[in-house]
Coordinates of C-alpha atoms and ligand atoms in Angstrom, one line a residue:
X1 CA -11.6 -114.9 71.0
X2 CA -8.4 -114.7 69.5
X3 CA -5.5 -116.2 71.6
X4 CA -2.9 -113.4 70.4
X5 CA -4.3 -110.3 70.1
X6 CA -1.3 -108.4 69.8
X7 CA 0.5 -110.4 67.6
X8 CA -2.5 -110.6 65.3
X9 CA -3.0 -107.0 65.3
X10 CA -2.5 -105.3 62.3
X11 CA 0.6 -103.2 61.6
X12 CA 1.3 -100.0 59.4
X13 CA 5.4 -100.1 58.6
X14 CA 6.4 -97.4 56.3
X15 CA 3.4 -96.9 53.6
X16 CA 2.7 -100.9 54.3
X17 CA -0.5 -102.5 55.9
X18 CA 0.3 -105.2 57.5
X19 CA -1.8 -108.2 58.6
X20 CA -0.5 -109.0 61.3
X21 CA 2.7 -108.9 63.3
X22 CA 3.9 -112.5 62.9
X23 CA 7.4 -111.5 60.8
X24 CA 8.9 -114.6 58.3
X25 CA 12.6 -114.0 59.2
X26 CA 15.0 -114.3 56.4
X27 CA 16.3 -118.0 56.0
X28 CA 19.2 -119.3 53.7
X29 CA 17.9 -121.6 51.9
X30 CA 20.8 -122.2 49.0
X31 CA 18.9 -123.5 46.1
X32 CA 19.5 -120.9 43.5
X33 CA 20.6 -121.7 40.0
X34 CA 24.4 -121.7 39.4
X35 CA 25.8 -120.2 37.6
X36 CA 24.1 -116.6 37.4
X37 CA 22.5 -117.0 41.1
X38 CA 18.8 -116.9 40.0
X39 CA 16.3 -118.0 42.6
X40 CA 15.1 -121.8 41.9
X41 CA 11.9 -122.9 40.2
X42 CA 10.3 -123.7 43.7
X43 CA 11.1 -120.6 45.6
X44 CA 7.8 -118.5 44.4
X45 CA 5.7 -121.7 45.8
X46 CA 8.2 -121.6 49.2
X47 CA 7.2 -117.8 49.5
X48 CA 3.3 -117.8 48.6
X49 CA 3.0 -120.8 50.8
X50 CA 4.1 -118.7 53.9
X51 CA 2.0 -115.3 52.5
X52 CA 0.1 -115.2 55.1
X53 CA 3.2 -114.0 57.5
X54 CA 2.4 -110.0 58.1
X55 CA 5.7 -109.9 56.0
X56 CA 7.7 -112.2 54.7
X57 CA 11.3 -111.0 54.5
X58 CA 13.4 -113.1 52.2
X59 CA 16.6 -115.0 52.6
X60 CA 19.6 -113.2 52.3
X61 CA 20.5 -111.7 48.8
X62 CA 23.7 -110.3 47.0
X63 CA 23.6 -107.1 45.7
X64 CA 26.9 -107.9 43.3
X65 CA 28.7 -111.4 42.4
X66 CA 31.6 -110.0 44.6
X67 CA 28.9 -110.1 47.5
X68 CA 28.4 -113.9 47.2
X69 CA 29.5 -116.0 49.8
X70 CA 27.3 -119.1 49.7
X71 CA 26.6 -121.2 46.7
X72 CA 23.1 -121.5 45.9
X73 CA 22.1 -118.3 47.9
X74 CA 20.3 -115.9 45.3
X75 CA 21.5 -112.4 43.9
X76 CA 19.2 -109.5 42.8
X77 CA 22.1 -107.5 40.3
X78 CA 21.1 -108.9 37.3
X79 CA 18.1 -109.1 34.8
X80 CA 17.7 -112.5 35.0
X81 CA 17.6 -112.5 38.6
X82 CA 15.0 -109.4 38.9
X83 CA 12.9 -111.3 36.7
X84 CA 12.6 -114.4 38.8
X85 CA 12.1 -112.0 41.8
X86 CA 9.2 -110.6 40.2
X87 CA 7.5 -113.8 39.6
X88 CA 7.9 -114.8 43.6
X89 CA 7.0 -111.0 44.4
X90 CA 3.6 -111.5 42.5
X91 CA 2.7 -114.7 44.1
X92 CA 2.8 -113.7 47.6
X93 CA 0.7 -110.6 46.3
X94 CA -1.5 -113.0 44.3
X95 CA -2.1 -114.9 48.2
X96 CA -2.5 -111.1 49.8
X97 CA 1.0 -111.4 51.6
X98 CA 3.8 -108.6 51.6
X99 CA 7.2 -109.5 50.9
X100 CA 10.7 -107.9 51.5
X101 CA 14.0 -108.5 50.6
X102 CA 17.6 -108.9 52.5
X103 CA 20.3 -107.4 50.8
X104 CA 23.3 -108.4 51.6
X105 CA 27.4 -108.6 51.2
X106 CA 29.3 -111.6 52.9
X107 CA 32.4 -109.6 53.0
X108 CA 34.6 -112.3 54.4
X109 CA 32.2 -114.7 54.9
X110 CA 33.5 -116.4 51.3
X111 CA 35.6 -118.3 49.5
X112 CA 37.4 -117.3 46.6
X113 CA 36.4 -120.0 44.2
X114 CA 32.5 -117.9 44.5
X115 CA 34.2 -114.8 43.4
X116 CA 34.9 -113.4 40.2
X117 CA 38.0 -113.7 39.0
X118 CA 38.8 -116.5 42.2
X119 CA 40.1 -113.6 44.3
X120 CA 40.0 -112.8 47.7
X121 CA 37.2 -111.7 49.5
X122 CA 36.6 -108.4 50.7
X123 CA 36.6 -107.1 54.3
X124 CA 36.9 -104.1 55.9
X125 CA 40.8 -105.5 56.8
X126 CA 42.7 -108.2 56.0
X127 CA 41.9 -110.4 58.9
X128 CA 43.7 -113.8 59.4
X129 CA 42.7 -116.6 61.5
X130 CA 39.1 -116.2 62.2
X131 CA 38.0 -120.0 61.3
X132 CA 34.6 -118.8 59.2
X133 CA 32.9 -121.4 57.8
X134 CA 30.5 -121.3 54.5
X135 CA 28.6 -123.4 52.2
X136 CA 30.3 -124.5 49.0
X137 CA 28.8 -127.0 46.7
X138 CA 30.3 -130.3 45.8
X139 CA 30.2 -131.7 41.4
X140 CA 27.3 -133.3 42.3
X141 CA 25.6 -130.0 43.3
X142 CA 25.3 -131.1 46.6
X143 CA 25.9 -128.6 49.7
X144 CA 29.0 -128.9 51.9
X145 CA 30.7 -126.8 54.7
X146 CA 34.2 -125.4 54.0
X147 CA 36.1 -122.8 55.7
X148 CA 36.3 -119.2 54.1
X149 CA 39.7 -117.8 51.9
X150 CA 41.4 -115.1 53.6
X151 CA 39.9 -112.0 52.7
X152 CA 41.4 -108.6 51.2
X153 CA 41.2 -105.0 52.5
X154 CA 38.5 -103.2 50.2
X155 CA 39.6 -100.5 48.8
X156 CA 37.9 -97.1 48.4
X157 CA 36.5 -98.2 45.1
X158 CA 35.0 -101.4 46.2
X159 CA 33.2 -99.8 49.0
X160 CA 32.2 -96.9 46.8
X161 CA 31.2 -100.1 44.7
X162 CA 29.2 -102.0 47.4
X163 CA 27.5 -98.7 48.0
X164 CA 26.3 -98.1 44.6
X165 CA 26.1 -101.9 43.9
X166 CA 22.7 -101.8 47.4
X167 CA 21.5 -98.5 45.7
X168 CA 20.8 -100.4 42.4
X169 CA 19.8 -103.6 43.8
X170 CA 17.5 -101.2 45.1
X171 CA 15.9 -100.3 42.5
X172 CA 15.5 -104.1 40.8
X173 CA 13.7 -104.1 44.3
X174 CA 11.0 -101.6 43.6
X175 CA 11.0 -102.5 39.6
X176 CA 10.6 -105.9 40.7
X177 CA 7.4 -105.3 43.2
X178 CA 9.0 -105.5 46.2
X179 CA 7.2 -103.9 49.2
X180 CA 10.8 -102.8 51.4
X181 CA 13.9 -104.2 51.4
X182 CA 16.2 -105.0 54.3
X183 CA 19.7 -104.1 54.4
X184 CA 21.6 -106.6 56.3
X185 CA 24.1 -105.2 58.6
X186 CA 24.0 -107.7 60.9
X187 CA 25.9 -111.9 61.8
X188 CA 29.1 -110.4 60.9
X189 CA 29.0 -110.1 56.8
X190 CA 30.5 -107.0 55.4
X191 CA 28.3 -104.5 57.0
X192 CA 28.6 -105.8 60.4
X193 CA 32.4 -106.2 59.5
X194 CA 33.1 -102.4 59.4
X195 CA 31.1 -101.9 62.8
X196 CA 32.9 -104.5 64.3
X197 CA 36.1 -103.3 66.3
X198 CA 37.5 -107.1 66.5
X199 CA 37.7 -106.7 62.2
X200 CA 38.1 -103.5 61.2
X201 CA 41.7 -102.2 61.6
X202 CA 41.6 -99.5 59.1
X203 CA 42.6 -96.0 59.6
X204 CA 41.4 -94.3 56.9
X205 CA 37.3 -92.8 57.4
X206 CA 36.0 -96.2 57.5
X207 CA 38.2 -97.4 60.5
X208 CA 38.4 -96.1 64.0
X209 CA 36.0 -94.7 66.0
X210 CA 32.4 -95.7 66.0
X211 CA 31.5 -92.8 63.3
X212 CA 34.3 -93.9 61.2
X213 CA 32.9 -97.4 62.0
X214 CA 29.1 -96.8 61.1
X215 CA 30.1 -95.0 57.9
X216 CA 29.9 -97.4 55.2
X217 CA 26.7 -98.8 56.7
X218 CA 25.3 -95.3 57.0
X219 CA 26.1 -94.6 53.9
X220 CA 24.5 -97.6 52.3
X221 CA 21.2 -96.8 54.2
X222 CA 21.3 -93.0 52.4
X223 CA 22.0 -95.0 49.1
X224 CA 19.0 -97.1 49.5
X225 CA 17.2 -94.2 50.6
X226 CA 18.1 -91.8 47.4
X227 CA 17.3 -94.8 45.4
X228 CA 13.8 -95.7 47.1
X229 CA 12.8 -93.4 49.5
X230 CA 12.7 -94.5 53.3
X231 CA 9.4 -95.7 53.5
X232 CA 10.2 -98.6 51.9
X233 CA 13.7 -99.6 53.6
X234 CA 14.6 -101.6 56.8
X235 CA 17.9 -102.8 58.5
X236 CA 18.5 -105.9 60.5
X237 CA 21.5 -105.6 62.8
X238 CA 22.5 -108.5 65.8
X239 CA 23.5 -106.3 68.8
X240 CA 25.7 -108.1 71.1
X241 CA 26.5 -111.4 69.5
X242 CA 29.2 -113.6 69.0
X243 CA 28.0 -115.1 65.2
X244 CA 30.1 -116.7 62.0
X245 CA 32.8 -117.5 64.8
X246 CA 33.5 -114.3 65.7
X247 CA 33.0 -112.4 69.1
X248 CA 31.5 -109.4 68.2
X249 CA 31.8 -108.1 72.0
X250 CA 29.4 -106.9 74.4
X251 CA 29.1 -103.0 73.3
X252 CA 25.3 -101.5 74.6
X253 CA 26.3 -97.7 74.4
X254 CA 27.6 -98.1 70.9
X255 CA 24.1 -100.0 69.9
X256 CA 22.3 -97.4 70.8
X257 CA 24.1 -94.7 69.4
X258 CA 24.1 -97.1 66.2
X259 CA 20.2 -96.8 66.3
X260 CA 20.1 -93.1 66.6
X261 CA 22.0 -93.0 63.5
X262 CA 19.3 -95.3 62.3
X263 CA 16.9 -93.5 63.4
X264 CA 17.8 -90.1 62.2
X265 CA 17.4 -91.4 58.8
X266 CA 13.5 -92.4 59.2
X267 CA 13.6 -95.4 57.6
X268 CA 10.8 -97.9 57.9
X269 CA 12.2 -100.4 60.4
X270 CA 15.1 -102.0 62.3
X271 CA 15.1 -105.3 62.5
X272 CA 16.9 -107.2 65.5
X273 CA 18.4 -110.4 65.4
X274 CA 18.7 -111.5 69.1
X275 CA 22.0 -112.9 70.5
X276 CA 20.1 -115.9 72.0
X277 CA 19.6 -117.3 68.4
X278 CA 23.3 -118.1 68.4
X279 CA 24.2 -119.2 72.1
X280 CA 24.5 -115.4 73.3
X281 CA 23.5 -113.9 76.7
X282 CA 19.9 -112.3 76.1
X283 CA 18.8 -108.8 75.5
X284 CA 17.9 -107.5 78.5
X285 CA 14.9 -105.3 79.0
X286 CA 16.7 -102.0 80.0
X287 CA 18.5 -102.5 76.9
X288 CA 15.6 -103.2 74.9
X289 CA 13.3 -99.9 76.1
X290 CA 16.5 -98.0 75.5
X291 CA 16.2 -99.0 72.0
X292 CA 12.9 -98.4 71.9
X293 CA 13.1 -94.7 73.0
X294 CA 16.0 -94.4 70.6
X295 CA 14.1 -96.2 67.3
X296 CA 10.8 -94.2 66.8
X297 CA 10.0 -96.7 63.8
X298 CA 9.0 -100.2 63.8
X299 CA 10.9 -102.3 65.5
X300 CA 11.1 -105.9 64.6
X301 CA 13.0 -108.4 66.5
X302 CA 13.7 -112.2 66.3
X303 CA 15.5 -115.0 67.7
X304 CA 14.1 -118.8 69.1
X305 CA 10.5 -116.6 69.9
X306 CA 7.2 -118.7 71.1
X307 CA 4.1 -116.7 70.4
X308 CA 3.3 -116.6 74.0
X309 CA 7.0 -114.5 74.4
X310 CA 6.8 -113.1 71.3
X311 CA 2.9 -111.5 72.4
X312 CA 4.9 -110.3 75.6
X313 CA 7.2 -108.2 74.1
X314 CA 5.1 -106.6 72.0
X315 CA 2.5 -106.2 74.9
X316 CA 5.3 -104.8 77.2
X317 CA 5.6 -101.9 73.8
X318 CA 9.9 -103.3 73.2
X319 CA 8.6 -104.1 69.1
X320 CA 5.8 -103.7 67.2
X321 CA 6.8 -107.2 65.3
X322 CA 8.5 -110.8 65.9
X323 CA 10.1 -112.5 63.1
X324 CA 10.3 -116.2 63.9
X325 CA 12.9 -118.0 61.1
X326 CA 12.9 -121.5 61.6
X327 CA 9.5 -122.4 63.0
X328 CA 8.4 -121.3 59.2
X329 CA 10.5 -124.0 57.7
X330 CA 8.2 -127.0 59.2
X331 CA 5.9 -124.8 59.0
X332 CA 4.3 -122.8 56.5
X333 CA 1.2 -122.5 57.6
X334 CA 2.9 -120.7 61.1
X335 CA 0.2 -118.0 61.5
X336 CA -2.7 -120.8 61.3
X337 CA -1.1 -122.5 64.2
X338 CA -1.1 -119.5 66.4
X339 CA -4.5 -118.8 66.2
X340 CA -5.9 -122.4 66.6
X341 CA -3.2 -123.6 69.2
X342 CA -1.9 -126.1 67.1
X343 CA 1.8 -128.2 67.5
X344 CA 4.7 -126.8 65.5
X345 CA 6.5 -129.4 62.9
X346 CA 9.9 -129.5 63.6
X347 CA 12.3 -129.1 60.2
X348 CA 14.5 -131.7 59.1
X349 CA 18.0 -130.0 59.0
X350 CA 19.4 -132.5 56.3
X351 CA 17.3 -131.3 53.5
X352 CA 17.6 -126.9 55.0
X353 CA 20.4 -126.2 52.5
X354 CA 20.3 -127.1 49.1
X355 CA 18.4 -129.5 47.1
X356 CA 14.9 -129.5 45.4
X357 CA 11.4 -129.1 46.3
X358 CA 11.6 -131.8 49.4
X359 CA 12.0 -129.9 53.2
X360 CA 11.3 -126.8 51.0
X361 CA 7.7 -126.7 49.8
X362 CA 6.5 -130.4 51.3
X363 CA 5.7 -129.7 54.6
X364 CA 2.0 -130.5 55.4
X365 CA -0.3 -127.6 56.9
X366 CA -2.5 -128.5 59.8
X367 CA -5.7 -130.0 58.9
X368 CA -7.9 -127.6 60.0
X369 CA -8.2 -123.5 59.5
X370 CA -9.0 -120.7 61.8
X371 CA -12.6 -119.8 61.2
X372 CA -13.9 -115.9 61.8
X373 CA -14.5 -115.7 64.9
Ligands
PHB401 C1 23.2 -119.3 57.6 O1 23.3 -119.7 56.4 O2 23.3 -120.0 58.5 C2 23.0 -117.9 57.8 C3 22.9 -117.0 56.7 C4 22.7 -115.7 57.0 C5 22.5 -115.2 58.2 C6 22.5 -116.1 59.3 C7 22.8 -117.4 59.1 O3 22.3 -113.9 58.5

């Protein structure tokens, strides 16, 4: 008998079929090819390894070089780039898995010498004092911490840029094979900047109240949309956290107006990150059935899940999926273990950022397979 039966139920999202509701959650990895940000030679091997995740939703991508913020993370704006993508898109498909991808800006989360031309970052104000750390690499190519450059108030024409910028990494989704992609509006990069009261001081329609708030990341969601079509688009937000050193306050009402918004758009999914993945108080379950009577999509959610929790919550009907992040690191055979009962490899966090092939596509899978039962 199998031991999960929800979480290895299968699961239509959008047009998708998936296999089951185990979720890969989108890690940083920072191994991409610099300069030009093109995913590394080992990442289609990382990805198929883990196809048999019900989706695998990739680490987080930029949509622009101007939406870099880590070195090594990958971009998808360039040919180059979508062509690499394709290659890791087909092998999941070649090992039947489905695969998304997280599009991203860092907004503040930066550094200047990652942007073109060295200049400031872009947030939805020009913030000061936040102590935001990122990942820079060193001459040697090796991965380092560093706290981010003061950023710059975007203009009108960047964000009409970093709206046009998600519709056409977009399409290099779909023309690339991509089954969704995943806007990431959430751990306080640009997106989750403009939401956020604490960073956004403007007080033009961008700045203000929460429609003036939402408005660039609803607007990006109607990009994707027009460029797609909302079967094939998902959003990741983190209600409630503190993350990247900032206090993003504790705003429930707001949330859930946030995910009728959503929701009125009909895309596939919303994806939530949990504050308990960065030291936050947890959801709790009035909060989470108001969401779900507020999100009549999938709902995915994520954050330091077991199985045995992660079957609960999708028993007691709060999301149809659980992404678990880094228990697929160790392991990439993550959905074998669930069904046999078999111990979880913990990752080694000295080789999670940067580097080559080794705490990347090494780790061993479990000696033995689930057999039909
Ligand atoms: C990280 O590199 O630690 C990281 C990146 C993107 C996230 C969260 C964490 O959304």
């Amino acid at each position: 008998m199998q031991r999960f039966s929800h979480l290895f139920s299968p699961l239509t999202m959008g047009n998708a079929h998936l296999n089951n509701r185990i979720i890969m959650a989108p890690l940083t990895r920072l191994r991409a090819i610099e300069p030009g940000d093109v995913p590394g030679p080992f990442a289609a091997e990382y990805y198929a390894q883990r196809a048999e995740a019900g989706l695998i939703i990739t680490e987080a991508t930029q949509i622009s070089f101007q939406a870099k913020g880590y070195a090594g993370a990958p971009g998808l704006h360039t040919d180059e780039q979508q062509a690499a993508w394709a290659k890791i898109v087909a092998a999941v498909h070649a090992k039947g898995g489905k695969i998304a991808v997280q599009l991203w800006h860092t907004g503040l989360v930066s550094h200047s010498s990652l942007q073109p031309e060295e200049r400031a970052p872009i947030s939805a104000s020009a913030v000061t004092g936040l102590h935001v750390r990122t990942s820079l690499r060193n001459a040697q190519g090796q991965t380092y911490r560093a706290e981010t450059t003061p950023p710059r108030e975007a203009t009108i024409q960047d964000i009409n840029n970093v709206v046009a910028d998600y519709a056409a990494a977009t399409r290099r989704a779909r023309e690339a094979g991509f089954d969704f992609i995943e806007i990431h509006a959430a751990h306080g990069y640009l997106l989750s900047q403009f939401w956020a009261e604490v960073i956004n001081h403007r007080t033009d329609g961008y700045g203000g109240n929460r429609e003036k708030r939402a408005k660039l990341m609803l607007e990006v969601i109607d990009a994707c949309v027009a460029a797609w079509d909302k079967n094939h688009i998902g959003i990741r937000i983190s209600p409630l956290g503190a993350f990247n050193g900032v206090d993003f306050g504790y705003h429930e009402d707001d949330t859930v107006w946030l995910a009728a918004q959503i929701n009125l758009r009909g895309i596939a999914y919303l994806h939530l990150s949990e504050p308990d993945w960065a030291g936050g108080k947890p959801l709790t379950p009035a909060f989470r059935q108001r969401l779900r009577e507020t999100f009549q999509q999938a709902i995915i959610t994520a954050g330091g899940y077991t199985a045995e929790k992660a079957e609960q919550v999708i028993e007691a009907g709060y999301a149809d999926a659980v992404a678990f992040g880094r228990a697929f690191i160790g392991n990439p055979d993550l959905v074998n273990r669930f069904a046999i009962g078999a111990p979880l490899q913990h990752f080694n966090e000295a080789t999670c950022y940067g580097g080559g092939a080794e705490g990347y596509t090494d780790y061993p899978t479990w000696p033995s397979k689930q057999t039909d039962q």
